[in-house]
Short mmCIF file of C-alpha atoms in Angstrom, two decimals:
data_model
loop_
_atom_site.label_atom_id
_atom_site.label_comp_id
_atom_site.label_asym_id
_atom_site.label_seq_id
_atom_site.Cartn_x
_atom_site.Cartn_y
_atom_site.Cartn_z
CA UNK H 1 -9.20 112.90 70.59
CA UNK H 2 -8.48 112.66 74.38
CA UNK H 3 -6.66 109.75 73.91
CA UNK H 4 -4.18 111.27 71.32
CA UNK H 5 -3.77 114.66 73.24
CA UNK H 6 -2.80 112.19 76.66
CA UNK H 7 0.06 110.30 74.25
CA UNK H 8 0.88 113.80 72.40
CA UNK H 9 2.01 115.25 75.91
CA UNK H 10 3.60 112.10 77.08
CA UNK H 11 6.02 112.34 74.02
CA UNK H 12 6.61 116.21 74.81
CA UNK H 13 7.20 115.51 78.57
CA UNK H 14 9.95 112.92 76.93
CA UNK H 15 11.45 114.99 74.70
CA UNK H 16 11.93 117.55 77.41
CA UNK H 17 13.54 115.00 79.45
CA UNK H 18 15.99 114.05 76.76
CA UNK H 19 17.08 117.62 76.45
CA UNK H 20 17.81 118.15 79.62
CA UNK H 21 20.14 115.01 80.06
CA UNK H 22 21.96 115.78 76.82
CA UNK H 23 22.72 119.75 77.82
CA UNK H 24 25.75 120.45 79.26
CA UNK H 25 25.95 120.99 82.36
CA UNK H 26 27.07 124.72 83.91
CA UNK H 27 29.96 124.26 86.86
CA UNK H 28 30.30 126.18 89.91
CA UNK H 29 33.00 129.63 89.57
CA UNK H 30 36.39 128.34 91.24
CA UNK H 31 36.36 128.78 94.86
CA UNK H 32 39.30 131.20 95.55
CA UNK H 33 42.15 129.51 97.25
CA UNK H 34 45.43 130.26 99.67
CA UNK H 35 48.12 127.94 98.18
CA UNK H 36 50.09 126.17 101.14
CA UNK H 37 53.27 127.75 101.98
CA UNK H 38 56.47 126.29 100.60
CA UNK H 39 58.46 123.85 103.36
CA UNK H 40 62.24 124.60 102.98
CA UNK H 41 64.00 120.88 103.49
CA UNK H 42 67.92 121.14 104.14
CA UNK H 43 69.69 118.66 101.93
CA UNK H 44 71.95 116.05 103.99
CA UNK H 45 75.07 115.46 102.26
CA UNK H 46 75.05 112.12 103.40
CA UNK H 47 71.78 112.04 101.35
CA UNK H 48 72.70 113.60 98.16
CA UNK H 49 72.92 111.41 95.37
CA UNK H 50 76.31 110.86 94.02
CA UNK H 51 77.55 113.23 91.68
CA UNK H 52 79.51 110.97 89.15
CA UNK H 53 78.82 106.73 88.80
CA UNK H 54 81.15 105.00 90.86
CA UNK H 55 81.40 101.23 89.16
CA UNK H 56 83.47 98.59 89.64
CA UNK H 57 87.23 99.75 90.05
CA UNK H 58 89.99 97.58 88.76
CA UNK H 59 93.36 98.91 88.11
CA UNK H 60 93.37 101.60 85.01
CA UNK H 61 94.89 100.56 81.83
CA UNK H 62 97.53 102.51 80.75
CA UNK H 63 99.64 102.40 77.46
CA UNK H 64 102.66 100.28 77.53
CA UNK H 65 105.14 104.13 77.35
CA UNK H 66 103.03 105.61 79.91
CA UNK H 67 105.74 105.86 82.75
CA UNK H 68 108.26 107.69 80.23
CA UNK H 69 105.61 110.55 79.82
CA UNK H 70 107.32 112.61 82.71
CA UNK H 71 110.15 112.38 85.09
CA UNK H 72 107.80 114.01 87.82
CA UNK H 73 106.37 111.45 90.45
CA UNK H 74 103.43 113.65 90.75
CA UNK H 75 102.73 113.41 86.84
CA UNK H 76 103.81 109.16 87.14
CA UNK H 77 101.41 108.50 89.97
CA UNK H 78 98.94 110.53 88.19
CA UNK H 79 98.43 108.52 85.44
CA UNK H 80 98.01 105.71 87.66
CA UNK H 81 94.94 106.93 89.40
CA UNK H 82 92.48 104.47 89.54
CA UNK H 83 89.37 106.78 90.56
CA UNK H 84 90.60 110.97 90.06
CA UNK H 85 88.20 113.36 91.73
CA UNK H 86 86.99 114.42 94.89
CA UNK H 87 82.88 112.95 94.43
CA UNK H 88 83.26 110.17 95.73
CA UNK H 89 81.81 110.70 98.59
CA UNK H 90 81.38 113.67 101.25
CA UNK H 91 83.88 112.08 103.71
CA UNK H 92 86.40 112.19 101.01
CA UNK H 93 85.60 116.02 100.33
CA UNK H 94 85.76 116.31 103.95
CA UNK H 95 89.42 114.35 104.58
CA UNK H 96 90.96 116.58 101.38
CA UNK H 97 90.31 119.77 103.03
CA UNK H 98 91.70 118.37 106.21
CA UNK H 99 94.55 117.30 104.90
CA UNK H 100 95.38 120.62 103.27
CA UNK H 101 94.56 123.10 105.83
CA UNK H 102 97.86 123.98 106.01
CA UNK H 103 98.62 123.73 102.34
CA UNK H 104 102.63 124.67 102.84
CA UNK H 105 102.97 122.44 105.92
CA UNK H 106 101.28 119.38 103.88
CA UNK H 107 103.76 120.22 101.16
CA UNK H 108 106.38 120.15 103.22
CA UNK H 109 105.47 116.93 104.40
CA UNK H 110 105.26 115.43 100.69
CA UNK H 111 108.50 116.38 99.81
CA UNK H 112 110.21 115.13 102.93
CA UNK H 113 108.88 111.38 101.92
CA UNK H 114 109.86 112.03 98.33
CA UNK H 115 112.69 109.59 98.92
CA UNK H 116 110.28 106.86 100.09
CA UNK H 117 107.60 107.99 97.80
CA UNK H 118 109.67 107.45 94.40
CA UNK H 119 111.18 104.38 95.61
CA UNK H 120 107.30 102.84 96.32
CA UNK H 121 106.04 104.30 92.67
CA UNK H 122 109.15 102.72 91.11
CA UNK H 123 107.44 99.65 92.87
CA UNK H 124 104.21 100.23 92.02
CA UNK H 125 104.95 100.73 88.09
CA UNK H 126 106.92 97.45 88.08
CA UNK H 127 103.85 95.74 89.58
CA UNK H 128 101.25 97.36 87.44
CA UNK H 129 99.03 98.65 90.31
CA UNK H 130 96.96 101.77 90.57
CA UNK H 131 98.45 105.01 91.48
CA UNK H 132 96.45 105.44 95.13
CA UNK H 133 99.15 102.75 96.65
CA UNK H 134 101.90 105.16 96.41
CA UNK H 135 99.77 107.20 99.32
CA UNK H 136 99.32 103.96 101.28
CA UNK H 137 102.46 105.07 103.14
CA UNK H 138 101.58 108.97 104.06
CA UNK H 139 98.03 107.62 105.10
CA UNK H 140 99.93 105.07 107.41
CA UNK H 141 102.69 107.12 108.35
CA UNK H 142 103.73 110.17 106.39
CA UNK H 143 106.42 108.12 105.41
CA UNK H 144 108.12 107.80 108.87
CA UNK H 145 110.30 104.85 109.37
CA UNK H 146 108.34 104.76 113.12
CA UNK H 147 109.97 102.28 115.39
CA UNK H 148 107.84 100.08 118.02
CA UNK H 149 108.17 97.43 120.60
CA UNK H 150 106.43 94.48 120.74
CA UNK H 151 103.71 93.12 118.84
CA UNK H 152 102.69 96.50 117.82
CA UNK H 153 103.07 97.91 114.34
CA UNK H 154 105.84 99.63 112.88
CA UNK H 155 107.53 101.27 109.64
CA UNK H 156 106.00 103.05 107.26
CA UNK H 157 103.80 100.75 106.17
CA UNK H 158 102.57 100.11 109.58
CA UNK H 159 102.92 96.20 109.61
CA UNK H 160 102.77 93.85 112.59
CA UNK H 161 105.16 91.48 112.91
CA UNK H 162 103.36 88.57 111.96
CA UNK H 163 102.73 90.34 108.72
CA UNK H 164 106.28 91.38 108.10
CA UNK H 165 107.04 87.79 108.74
CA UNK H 166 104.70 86.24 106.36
CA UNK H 167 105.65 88.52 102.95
CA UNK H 168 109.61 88.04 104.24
CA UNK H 169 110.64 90.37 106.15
CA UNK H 170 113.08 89.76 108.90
CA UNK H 171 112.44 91.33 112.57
CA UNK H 172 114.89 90.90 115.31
CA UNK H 173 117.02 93.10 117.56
CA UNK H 174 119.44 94.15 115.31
CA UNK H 175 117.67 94.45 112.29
CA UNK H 176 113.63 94.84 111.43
CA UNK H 177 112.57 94.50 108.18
CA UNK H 178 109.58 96.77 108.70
CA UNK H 179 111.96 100.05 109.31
CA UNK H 180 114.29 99.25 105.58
CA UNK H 181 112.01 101.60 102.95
CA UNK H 182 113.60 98.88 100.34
CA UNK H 183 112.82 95.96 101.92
CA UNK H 184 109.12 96.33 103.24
CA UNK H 185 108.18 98.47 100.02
CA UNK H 186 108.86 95.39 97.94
CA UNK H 187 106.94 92.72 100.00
CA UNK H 188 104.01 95.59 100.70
CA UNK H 189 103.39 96.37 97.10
CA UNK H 190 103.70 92.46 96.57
CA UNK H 191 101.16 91.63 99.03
CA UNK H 192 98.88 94.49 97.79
CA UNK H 193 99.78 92.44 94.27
CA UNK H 194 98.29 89.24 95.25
CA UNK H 195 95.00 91.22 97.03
CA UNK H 196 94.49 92.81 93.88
CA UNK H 197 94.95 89.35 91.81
CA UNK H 198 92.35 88.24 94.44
CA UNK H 199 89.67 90.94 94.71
CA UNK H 200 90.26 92.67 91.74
CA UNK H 201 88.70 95.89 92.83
CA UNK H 202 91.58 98.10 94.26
CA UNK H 203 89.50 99.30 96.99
CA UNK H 204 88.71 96.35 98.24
CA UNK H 205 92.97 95.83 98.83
CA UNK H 206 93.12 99.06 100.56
CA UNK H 207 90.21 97.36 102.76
CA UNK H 208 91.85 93.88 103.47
CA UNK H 209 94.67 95.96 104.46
CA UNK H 210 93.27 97.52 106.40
CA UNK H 211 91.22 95.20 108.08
CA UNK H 212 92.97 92.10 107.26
CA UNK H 213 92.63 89.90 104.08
CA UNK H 214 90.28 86.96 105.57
CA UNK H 215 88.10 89.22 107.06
CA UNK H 216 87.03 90.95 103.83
CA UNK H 217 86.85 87.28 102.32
CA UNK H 218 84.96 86.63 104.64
CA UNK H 219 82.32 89.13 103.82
CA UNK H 220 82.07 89.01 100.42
CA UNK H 221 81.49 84.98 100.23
CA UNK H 222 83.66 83.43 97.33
CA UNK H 223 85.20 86.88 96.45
CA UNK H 224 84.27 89.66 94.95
CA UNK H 225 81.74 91.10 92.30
CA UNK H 226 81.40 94.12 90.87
CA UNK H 227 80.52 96.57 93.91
CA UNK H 228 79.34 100.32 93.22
CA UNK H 229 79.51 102.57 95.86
CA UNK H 230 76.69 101.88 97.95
CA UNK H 231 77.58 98.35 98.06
CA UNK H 232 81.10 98.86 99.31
CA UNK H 233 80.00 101.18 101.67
CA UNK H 234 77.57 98.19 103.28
CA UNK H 235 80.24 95.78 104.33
CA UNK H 236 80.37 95.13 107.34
CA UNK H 237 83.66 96.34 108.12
CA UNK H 238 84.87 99.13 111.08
CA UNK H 239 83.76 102.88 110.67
CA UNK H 240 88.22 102.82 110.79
CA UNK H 241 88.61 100.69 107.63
CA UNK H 242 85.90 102.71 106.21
CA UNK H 243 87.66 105.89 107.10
CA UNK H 244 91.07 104.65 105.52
CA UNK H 245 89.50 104.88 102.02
CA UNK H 246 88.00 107.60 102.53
CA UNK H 247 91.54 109.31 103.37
CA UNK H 248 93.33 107.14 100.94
CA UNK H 249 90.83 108.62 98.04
CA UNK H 250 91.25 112.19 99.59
CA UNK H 251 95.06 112.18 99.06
CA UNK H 252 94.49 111.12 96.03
CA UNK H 253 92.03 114.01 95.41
CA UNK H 254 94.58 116.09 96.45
CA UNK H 255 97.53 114.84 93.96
CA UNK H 256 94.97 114.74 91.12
CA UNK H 257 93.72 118.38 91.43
CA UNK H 258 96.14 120.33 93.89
CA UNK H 259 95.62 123.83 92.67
CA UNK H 260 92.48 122.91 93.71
CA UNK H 261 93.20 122.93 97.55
CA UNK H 262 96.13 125.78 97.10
CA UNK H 263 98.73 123.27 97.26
CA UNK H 264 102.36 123.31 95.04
CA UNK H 265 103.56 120.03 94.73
CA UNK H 266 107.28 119.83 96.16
CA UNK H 267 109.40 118.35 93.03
CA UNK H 268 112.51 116.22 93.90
CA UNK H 269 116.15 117.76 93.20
CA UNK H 270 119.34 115.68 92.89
CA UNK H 271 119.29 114.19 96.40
CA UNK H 272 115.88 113.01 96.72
CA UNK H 273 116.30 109.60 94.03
CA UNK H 274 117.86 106.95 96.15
CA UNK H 275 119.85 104.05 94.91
CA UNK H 276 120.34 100.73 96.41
CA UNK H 277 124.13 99.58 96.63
CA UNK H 278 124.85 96.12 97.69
CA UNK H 279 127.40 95.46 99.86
CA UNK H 280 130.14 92.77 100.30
CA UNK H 281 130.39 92.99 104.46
CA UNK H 282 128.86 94.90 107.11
CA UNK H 283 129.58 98.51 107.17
CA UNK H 284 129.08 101.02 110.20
CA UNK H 285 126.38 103.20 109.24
CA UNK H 286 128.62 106.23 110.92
CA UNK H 287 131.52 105.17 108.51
CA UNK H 288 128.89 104.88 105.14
CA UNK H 289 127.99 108.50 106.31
CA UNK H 290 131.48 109.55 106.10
CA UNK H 291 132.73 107.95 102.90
CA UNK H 292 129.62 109.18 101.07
CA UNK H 293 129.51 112.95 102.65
CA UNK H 294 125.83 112.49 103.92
CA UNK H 295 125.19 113.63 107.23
CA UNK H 296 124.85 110.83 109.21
CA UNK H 297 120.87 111.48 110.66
CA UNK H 298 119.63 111.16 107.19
CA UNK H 299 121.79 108.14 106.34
CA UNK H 300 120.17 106.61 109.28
CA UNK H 301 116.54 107.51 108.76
CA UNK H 302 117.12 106.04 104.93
CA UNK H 303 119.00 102.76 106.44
CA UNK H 304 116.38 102.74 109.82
CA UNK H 305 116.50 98.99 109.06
CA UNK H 306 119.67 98.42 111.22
CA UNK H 307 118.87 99.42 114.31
CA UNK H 308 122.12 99.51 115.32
CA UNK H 309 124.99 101.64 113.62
CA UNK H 310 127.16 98.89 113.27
CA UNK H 311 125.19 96.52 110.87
CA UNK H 312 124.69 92.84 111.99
CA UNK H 313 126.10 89.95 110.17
CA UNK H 314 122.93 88.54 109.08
CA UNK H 315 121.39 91.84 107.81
CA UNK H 316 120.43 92.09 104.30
CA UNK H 317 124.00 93.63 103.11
CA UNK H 318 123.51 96.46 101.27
CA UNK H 319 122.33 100.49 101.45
CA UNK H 320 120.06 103.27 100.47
CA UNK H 321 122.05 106.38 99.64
CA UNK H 322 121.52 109.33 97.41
CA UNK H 323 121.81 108.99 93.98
CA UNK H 324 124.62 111.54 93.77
CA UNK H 325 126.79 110.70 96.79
CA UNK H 326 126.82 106.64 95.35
CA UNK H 327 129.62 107.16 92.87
CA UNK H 328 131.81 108.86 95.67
CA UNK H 329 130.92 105.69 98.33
CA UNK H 330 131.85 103.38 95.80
CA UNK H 331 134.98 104.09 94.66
CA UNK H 332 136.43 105.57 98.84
CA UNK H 333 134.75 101.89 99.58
CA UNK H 334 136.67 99.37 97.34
CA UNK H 335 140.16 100.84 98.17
CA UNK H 336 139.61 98.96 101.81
CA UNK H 337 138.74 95.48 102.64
CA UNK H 338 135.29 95.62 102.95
CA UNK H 339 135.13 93.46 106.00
CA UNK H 340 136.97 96.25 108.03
CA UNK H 341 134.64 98.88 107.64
CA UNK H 342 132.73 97.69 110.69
CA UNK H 343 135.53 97.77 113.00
CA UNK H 344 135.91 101.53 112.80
CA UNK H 345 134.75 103.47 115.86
CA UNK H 346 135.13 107.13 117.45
CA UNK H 347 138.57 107.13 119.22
CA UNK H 348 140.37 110.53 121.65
CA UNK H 349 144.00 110.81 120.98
CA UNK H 350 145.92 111.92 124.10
CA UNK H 351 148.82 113.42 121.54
CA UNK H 352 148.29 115.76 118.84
CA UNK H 353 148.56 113.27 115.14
CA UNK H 354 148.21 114.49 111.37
CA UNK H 355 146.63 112.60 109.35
CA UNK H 356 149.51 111.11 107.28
CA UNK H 357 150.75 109.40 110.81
CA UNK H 358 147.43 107.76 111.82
CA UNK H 359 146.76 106.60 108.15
CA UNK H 360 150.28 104.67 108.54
CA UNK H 361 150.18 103.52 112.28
CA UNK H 362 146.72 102.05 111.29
CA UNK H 363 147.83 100.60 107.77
CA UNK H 364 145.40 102.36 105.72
CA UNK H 365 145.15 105.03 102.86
CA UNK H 366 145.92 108.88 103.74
CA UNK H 367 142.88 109.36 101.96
CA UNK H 368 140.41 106.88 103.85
CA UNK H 369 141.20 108.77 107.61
CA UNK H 370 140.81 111.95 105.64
CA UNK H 371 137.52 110.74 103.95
CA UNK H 372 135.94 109.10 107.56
CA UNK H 373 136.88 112.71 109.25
CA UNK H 374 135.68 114.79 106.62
CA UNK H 375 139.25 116.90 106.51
CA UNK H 376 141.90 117.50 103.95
CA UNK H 377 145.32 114.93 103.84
CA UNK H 378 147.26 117.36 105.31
CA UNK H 379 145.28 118.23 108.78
CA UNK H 380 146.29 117.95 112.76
CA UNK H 381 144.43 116.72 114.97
CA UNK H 382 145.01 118.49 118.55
CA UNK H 383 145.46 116.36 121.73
CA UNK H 384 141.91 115.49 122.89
CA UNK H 385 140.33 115.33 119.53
CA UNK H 386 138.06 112.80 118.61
CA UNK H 387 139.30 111.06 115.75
CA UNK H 388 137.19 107.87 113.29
CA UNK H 389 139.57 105.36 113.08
CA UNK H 390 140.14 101.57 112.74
CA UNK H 391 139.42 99.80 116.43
CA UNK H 392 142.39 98.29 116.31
CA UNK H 393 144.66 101.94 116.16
CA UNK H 394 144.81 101.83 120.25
CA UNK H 395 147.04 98.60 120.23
CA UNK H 396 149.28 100.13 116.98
CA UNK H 397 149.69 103.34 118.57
CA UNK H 398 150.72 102.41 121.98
CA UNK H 399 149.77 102.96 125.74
CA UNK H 400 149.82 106.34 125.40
CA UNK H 401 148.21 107.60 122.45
CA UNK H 402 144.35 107.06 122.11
CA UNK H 403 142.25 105.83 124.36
CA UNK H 404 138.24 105.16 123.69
CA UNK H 405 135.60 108.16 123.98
CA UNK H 406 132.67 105.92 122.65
CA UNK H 407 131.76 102.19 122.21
CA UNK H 408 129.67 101.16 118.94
CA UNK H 409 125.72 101.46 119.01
CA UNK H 410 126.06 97.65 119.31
CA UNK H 411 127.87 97.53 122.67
CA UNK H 412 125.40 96.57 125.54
CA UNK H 413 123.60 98.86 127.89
CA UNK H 414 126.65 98.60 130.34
CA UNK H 415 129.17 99.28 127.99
CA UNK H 416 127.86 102.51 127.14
CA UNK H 417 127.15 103.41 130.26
CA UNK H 418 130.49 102.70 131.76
CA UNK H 419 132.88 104.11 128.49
CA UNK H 420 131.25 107.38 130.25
CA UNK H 421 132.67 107.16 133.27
CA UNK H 422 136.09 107.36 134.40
CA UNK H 423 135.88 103.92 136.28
CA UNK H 424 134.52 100.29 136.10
CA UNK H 425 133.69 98.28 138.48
CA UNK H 426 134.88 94.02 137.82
CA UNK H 427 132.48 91.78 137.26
CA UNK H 428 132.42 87.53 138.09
CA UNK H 429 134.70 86.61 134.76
CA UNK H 430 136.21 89.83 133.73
CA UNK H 431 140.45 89.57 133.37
CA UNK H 432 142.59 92.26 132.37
CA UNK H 433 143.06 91.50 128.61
CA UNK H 434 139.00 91.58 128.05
CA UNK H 435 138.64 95.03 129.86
CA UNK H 436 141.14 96.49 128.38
CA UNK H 437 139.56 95.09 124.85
CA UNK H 438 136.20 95.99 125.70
CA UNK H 439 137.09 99.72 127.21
CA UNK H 440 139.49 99.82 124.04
CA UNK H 441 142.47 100.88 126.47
CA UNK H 442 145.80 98.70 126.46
CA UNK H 443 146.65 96.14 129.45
CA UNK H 444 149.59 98.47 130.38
CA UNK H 445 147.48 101.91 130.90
CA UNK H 446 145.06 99.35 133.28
CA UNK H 447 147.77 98.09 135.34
CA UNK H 448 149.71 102.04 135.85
CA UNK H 449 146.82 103.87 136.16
CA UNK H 450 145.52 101.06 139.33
CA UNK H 451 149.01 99.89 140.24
CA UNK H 452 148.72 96.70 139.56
CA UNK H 453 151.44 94.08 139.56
CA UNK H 454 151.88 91.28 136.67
CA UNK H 455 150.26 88.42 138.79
CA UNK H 456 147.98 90.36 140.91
CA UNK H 457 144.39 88.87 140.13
CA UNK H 458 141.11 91.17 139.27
CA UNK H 459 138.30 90.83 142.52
CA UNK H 460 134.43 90.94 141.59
CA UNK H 461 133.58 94.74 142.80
CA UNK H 462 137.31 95.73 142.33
CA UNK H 463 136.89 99.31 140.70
CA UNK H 464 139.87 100.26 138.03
CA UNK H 465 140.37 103.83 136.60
CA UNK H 466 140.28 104.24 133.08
CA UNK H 467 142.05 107.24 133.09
CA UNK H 468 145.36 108.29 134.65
CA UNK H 469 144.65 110.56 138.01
CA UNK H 470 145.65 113.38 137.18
#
């Protein structure tokens, strides 16, 4: 049947159709390729991820014995650490290295500020505060007591005077507040006290004191929340205040892992622990030196406070001296008045004395003129020597006897510069009796050596010898 044979090879053609759709179908060989060369892209350490988390950073908690652990101040301030390690940033890495270059000469420079150093972790531990403070100092300083004029800072914490001022300290001519290591270490750990009360986040203090404390308020708007390290490092503070933490966490880098940067960390002997002792009067800093056998530089750079070596009346009253010379000051110092230890000055006798006789012209011990002049009870002192005595020895010993080599660090500019010379020239006011007091020569040696009679009056621009001609 046509018609059947028509649908039969419709249905094939279908079928067909069908089969073809359902096959799978065959792909193409791969094409061979050349695979792109690999691009070698330096890594930027200010790009690297950090190494460790940094988190928030309060103060670390330590158990209540922790400080007895060690008498080292390396292993004290160690536990106190807030954040040990070098990661936390490349500029840290970068400030450790630079601060050990020299690892012997950074040593040395650590165990010169021992002194200051234990005195500021003593601080520190009373406070509770991390560990980093205690290197507040050698960032600032190196522990120099560095003097300054003006508005400008000064110490070893580096304070301004308006600063010094508003935690207590006292800054005048005689005495600045900023240059005693006891004095400004107290009110500096206190004010980092009260920043860390306020921000708690320890680097955040080093910041506001760096920068000041409104300023960081300031930026963070109501105070602070917990700030990882990116964070911190987007306040809008100076590249300088950034810097300081960098340098602050360096040295503490350093102290945490020092065999790290070839450094042996300087321990303290006998003479590095200082004690405070108070005082009931001014003393001259010369004469301290003397009745405690210290030479008299160091007792200085430990008492830079006074910045004269007499100390002044309104001065905090007391001193810094090495733990082992403070029994000897003690008991050489409560076998005198104390208010006569300030009037004690460098005297030249113009005889030969022993010791015995200046001890009784000058009504004092044998043993206090041998302890001022570092010599045994039974010395002579040769014509011409220089001799520490009481001021008031010229009057006791005569005309003839001693006459004054050097005024006290607190005579004026013209004093000093006229005790050097062998004449004086009168000023509008001067008399006889107030020369002779202030040159510490006797009325009599003024009127021989000029030739002046009883009632003769003194001239403005007269000029009087101070010394016989000879």
């Amino acid at each position: 049947d046509p018609r059947w044979q028509r649908r039969w090879s419709i249905s094939a053609a279908c079928l067909i159709l069908a089969a073809c759709a359902n096959a799978p179908s065959k792909k193409s060989p791969p094409q061979a390729t050349t695979a792109p060369a690999m691009i070698e892209v330096p890594i930027v350490d200010s790009l690297r991820p950090p190494v460790v988390e940094v988190p928030f950073a309060p103060p670390p908690e330590l158990p209540i014995a922790a400080v007895a652990v060690s008498t080292s101040p390396w292993d004290r301030l160690r536990i106190r650490l807030a954040m040990p390690g070098c990661e936390y940033s490349p500029a840290v890495q970068r400030w450790a290295h630079t601060y050990t270059q020299g690892p012997e000469r950074f040593a040395a420079t650590l165990k010169r500020a021992l002194p200051f150093l234990m005195l500021v972790l003593d601080e520190l531990e009373r406070q509770d505060l991390p560990g980093e403070f205690a290197l507040l100092p050698y960032l600032e300083s190196h522990y120099e007591p560095i003097n300054s004029r003006g508005d400008t800072p000064a110490g070893m914490w580096q304070m301004i005077p308006d600063t010094a001022r508003s935690v207590g300290l006292s800054v005048n001519n005689e005495y600045d507040g900023r240059l005693d290591a006891w004095a400004s270490s107290t009110a500096a750990v206190s004010l980092l006290k009260r920043y860390q009360d306020e921000f708690n986040d320890w680097r955040l203090v080093d910041m506001a004191f760096n920068a000041g404390e409104y300023r960081v308020k300031k930026l963070l708007r109501n105070g602070a929340g917990e700030l990882d390290r990116d964070a911190l490092a987007r306040l809008s503070l100076s590249p300088i205040t950034h810097e300081h933490l960098a340098k602050l966490l360096a040295l503490g880098c350093i102290i945490h892992d020092p065999s790290r940067f070839g450094v042996t960390l300087p321990e303290p002997d006998s003479s590095d622990r200082l004690v405070r002792i108070p005082l009931e009067a001014p003393i001259d800093i010369r004469m301290a030196a003397r009745l405690a056998e210290v030479p008299e530089d160091l007792l200085k750079r430990y008492n830079a406070g006074h910045r004269q070596s007499r100390m002044a009346k309104n001065a905090p009253l007391y001193l810094l001296l090495p733990e082992a010379a403070a029994p000897r000051f003690r008991e050489r110092y409560e076998k005198l008045p104390a208010s006569s230890w300030s009037t004690w000055q460098s005297v030249r006798l113009r005889q030969s004395r022993g010791v015995a006789e200046l001890a009784e012209q000058a009504a004092v011990s044998i043993d206090m003129v041998s302890a001022a002049n570092g010599v045994a009870n039974n010395r002579s002192f040769a014509a011409g020597s220089s001799v520490f005595l009481p001021a008031a020895i010229g009057e006791m010993l005569g005309d003839t006897t001693v006459a004054a080599v050097r005024p006290s660090a607190s005579s004026t500019e013209t004093e000093r510069d006229s005790a050097t010379q062998q004449s004086i020239v009168v000023k509008s006011g001067d008399n006889l009796w107030t020369l002779a007091k202030r040159h510490h020569v006797s009325v009599a040696e003024l009127k021989r050596w000029n030739q002046l009679s009883d009632g003769g009056a003194l001239k403005p621009g007269q000029r009087l010898r101070l010394e016989p001609d000879h």
